[in-house]
XYZ file of N, CA, C and O in Angstrom:
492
model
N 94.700 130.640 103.059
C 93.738 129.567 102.892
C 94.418 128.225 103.144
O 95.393 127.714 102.594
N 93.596 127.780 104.172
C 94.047 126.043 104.268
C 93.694 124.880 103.253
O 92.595 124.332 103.173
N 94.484 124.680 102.716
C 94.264 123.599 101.259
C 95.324 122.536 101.465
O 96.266 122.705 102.240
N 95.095 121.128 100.547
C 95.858 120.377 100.167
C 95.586 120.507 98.651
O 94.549 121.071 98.301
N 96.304 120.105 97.881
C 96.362 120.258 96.426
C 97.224 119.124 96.342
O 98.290 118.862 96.899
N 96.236 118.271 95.191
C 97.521 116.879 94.244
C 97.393 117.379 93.232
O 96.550 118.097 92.696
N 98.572 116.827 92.911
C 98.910 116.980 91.086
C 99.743 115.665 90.279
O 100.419 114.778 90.799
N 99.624 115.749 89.732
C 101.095 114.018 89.096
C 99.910 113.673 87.884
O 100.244 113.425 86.726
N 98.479 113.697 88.341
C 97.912 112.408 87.860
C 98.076 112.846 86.493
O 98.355 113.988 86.127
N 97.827 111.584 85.601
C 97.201 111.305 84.000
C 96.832 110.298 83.458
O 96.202 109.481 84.129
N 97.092 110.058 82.166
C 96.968 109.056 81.827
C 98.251 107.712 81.404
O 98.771 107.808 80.292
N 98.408 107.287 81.735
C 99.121 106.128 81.476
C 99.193 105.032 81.448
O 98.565 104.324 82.236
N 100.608 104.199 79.800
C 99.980 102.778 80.025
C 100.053 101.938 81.043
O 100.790 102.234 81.983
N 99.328 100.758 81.063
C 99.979 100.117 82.092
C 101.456 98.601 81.970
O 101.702 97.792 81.076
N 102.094 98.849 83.336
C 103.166 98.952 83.765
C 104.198 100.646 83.429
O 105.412 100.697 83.226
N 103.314 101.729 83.466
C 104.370 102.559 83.236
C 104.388 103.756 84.834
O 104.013 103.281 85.906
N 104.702 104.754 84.782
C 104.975 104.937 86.338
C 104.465 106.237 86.133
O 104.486 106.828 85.053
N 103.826 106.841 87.609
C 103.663 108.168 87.194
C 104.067 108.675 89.334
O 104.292 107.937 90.293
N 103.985 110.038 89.235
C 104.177 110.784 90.451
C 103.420 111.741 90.900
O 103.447 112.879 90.431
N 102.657 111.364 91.872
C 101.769 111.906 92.652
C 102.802 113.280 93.730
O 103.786 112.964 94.398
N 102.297 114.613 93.644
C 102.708 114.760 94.779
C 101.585 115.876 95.525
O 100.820 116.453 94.752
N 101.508 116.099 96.594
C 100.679 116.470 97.753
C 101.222 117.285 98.258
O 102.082 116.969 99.080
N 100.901 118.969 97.932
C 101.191 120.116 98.739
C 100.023 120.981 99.583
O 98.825 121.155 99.359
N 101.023 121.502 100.784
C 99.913 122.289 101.556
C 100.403 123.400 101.186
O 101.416 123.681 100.546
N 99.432 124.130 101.737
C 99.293 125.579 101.841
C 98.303 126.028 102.870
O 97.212 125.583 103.226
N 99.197 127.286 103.315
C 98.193 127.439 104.697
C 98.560 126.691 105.879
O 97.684 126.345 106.672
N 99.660 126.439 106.049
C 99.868 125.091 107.331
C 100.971 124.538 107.172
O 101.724 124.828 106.242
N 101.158 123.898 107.819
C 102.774 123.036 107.890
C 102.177 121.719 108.045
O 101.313 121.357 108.843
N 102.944 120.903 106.915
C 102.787 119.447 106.810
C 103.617 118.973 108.306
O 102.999 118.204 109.042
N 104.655 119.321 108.625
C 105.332 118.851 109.492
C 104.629 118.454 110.423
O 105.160 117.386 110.727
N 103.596 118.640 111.226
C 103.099 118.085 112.401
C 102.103 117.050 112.347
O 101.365 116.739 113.282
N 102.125 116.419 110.948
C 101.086 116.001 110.345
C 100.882 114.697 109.696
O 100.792 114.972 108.500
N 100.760 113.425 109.839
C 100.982 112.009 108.930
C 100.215 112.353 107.713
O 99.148 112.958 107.815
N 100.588 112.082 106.828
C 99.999 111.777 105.927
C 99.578 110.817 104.656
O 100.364 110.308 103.857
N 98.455 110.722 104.665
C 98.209 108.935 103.909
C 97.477 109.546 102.217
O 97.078 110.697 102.042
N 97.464 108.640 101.345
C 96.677 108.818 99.975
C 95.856 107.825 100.108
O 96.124 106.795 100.726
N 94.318 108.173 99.276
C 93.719 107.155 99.293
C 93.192 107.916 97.457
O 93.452 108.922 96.798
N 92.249 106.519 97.299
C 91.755 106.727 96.078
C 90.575 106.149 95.892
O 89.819 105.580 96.680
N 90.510 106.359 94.788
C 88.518 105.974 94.700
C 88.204 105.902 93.274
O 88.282 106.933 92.606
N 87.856 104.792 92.735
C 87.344 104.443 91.850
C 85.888 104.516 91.377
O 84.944 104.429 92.162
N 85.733 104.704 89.862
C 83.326 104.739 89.756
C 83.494 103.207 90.515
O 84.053 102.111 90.510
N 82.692 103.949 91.046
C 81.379 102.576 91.839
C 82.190 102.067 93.083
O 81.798 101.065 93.681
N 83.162 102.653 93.425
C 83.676 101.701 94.266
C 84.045 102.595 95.528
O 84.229 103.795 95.324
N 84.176 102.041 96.954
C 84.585 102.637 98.220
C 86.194 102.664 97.887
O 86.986 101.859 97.396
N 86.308 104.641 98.653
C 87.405 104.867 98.755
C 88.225 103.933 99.264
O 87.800 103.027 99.980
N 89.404 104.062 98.958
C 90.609 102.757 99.340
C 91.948 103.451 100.414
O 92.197 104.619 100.115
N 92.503 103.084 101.173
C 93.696 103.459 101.734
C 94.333 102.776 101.055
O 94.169 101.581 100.806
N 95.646 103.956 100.453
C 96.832 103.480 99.770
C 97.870 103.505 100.221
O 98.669 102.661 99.815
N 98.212 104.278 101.036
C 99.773 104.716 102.096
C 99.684 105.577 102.836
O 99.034 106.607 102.660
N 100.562 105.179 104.134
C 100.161 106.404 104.802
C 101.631 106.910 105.319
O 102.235 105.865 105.560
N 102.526 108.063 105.616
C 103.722 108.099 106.374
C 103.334 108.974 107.745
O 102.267 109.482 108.091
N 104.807 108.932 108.457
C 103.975 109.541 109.798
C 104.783 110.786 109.524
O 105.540 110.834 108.554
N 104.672 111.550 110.161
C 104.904 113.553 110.230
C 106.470 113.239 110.150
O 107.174 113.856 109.350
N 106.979 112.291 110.976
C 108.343 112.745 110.799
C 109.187 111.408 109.690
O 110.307 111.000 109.997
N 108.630 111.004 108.745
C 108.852 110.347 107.535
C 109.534 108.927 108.016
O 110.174 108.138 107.321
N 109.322 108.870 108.922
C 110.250 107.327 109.209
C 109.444 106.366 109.379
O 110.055 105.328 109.631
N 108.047 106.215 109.348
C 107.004 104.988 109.604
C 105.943 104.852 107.845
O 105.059 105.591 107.411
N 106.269 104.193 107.538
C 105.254 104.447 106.376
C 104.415 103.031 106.285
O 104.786 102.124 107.029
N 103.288 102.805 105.393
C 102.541 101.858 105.225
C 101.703 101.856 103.883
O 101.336 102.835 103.235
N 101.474 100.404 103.607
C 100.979 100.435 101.857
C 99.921 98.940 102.007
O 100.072 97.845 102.548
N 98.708 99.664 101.133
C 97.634 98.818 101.160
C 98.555 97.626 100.376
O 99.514 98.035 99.721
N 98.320 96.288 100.416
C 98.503 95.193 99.855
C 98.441 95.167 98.468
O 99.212 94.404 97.887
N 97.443 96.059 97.634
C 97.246 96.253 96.550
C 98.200 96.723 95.695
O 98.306 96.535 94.483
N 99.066 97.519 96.638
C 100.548 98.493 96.016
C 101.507 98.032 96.478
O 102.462 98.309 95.753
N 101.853 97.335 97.496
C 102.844 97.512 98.311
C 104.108 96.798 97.122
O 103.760 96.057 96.202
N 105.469 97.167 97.355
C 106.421 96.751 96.530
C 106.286 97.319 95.127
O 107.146 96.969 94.318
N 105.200 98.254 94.671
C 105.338 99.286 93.067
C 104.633 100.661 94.065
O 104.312 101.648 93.403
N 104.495 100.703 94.971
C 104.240 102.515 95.486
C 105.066 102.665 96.581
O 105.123 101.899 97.543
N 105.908 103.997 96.351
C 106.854 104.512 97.433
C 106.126 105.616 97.708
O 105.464 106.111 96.796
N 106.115 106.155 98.908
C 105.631 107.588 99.757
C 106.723 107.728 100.197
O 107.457 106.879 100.702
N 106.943 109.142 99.981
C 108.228 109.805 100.712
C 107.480 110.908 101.213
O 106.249 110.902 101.218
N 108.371 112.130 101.759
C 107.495 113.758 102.021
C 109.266 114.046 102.207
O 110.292 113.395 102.404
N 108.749 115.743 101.957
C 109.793 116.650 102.419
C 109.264 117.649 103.063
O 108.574 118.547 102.580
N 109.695 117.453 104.547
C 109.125 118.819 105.395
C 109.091 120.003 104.776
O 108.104 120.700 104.539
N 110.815 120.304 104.391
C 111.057 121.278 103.988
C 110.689 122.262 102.987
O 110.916 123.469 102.904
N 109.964 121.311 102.131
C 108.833 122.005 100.730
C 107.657 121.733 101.227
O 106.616 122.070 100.663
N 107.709 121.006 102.487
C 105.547 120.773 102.792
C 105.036 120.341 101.596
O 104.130 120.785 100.891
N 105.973 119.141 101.457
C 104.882 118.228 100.328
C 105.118 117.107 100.760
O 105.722 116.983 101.825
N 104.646 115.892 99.945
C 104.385 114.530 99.744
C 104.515 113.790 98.756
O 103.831 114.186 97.812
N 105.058 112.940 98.562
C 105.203 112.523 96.823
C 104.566 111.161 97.369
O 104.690 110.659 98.486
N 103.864 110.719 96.284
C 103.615 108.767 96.138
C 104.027 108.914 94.879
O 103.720 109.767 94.046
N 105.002 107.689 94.798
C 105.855 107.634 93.426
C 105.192 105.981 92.725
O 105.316 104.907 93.314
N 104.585 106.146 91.529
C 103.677 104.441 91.406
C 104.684 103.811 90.331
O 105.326 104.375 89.445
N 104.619 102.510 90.678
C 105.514 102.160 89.440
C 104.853 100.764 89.091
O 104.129 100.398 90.016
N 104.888 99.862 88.011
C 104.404 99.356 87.339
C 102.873 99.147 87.278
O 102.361 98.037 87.415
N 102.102 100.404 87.040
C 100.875 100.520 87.515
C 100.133 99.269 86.433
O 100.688 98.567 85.587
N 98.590 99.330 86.873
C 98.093 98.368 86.629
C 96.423 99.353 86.082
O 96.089 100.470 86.479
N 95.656 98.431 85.073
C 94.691 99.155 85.033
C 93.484 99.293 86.004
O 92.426 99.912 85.890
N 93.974 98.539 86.964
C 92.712 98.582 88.123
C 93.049 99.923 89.118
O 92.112 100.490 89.680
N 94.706 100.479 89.332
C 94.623 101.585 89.718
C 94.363 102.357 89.149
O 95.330 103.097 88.975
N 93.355 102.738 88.601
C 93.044 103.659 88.077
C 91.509 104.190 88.776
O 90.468 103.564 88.578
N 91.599 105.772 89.833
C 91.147 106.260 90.259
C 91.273 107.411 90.457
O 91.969 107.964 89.605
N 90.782 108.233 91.466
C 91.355 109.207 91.701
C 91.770 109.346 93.100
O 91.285 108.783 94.082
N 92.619 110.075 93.053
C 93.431 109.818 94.137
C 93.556 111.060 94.715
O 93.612 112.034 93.964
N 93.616 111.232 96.055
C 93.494 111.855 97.126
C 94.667 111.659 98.100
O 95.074 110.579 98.529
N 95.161 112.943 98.390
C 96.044 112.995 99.931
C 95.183 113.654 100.904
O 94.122 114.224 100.652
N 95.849 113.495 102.260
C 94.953 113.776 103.781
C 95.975 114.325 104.874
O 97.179 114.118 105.025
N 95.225 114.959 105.453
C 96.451 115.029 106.960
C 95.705 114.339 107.848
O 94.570 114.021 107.494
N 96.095 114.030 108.941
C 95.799 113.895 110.109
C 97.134 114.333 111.110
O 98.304 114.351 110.728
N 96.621 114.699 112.563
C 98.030 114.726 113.590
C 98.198 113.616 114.225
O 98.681 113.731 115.352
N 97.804 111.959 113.645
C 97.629 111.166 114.363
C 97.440 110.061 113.719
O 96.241 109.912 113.482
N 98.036 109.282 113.359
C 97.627 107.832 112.634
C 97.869 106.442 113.255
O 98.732 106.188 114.095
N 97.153 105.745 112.823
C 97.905 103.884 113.514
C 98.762 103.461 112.533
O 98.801 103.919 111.391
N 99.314 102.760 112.891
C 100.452 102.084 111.616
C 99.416 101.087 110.411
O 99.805 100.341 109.512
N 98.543 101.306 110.674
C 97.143 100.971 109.573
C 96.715 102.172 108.922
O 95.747 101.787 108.266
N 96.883 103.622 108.671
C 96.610 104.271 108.595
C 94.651 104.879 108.978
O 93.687 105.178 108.275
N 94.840 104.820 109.974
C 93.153 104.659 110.373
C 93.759 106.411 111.750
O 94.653 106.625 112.569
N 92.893 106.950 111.338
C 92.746 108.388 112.400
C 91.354 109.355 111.633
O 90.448 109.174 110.819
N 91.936 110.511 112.563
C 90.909 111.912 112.053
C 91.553 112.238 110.952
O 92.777 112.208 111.079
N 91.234 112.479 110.120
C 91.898 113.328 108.852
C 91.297 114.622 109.074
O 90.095 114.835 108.918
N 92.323 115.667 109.517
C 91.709 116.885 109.658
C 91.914 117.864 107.841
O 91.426 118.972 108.062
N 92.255 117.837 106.792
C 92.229 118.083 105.964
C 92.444 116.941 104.652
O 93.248 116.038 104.423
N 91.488 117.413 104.085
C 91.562 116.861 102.349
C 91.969 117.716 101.077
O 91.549 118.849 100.841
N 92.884 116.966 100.270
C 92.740 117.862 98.892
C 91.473 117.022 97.931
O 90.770 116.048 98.201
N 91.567 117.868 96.756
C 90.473 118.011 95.698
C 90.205 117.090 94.579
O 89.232 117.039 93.827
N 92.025 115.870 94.664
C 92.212 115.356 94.061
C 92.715 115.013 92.735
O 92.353 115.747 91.816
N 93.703 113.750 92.393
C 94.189 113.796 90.837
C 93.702 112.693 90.149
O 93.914 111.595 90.663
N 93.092 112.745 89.095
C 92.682 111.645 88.372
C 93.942 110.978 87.833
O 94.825 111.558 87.201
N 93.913 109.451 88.221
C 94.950 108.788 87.410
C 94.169 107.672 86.537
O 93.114 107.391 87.106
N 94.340 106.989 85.407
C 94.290 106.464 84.798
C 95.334 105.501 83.748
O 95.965 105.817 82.740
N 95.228 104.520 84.303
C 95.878 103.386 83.248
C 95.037 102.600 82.572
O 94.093 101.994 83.078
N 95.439 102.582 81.102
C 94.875 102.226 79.977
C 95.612 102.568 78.753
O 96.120 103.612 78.347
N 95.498 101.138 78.196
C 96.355 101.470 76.738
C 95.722 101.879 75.628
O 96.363 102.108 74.602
């Protein structure tokens, strides 16, 4: 079965850090960029980062940039977004994607989605 699966999310206060990470199954991340986005009640999904298949191009919405790192490891076919001094407005749920193809804006086809991790900051 072709899946993405996140996991990391919970609850936490804010400024405290938590770790997202993004595994496939069914497929090889390797040929594949991959970006997180998230989505808040009431609000349009957001692009949060995106890296390219072979981990050397990455990109971060303005909202994160300088407290969210994206890394991946081919070799486990995962993805980590690592958040650090989160804030209570990130608080959504959050989603990883593939695509075989991204702009350095993260804008393409996303040929797979996972199911998602709820994160939450709040004291």
């Amino acid at each position: 079965q072709v899946q993405l699966v996140e996991s990391g999310g919970g609850l936490v206060q804010p400024g405290g850090s938590l770790r997202l990470s993004c595994a496939a199954s069914g497929f090889s991340l390797n040929y594949y960029a991959i970006a997180w986005f998230r989505q808040a009640p009431g609000k349009e999904r957001e692009g949060v980062s995106c890296i390219s298949s072979g981990g050397t191009v990455s990109h971060y919405a303005d909202s994160v940039k300088d407290r969210f790192t994206i890394s991946r490891d081919n070799a486990k076919n995962t993805v980590t977004l690592k958040m650090y001094s989160l804030k209570p407005e990130d608080t959504a749920v959050y989603y990883c994607a593939a695509a075989a193809l991204l702009s350095s804006s993260c804008q393409g086809d996303y040929d797979y989605w996972g199911q998602g991790t709820q994160v939450t900051v709040s004291s």
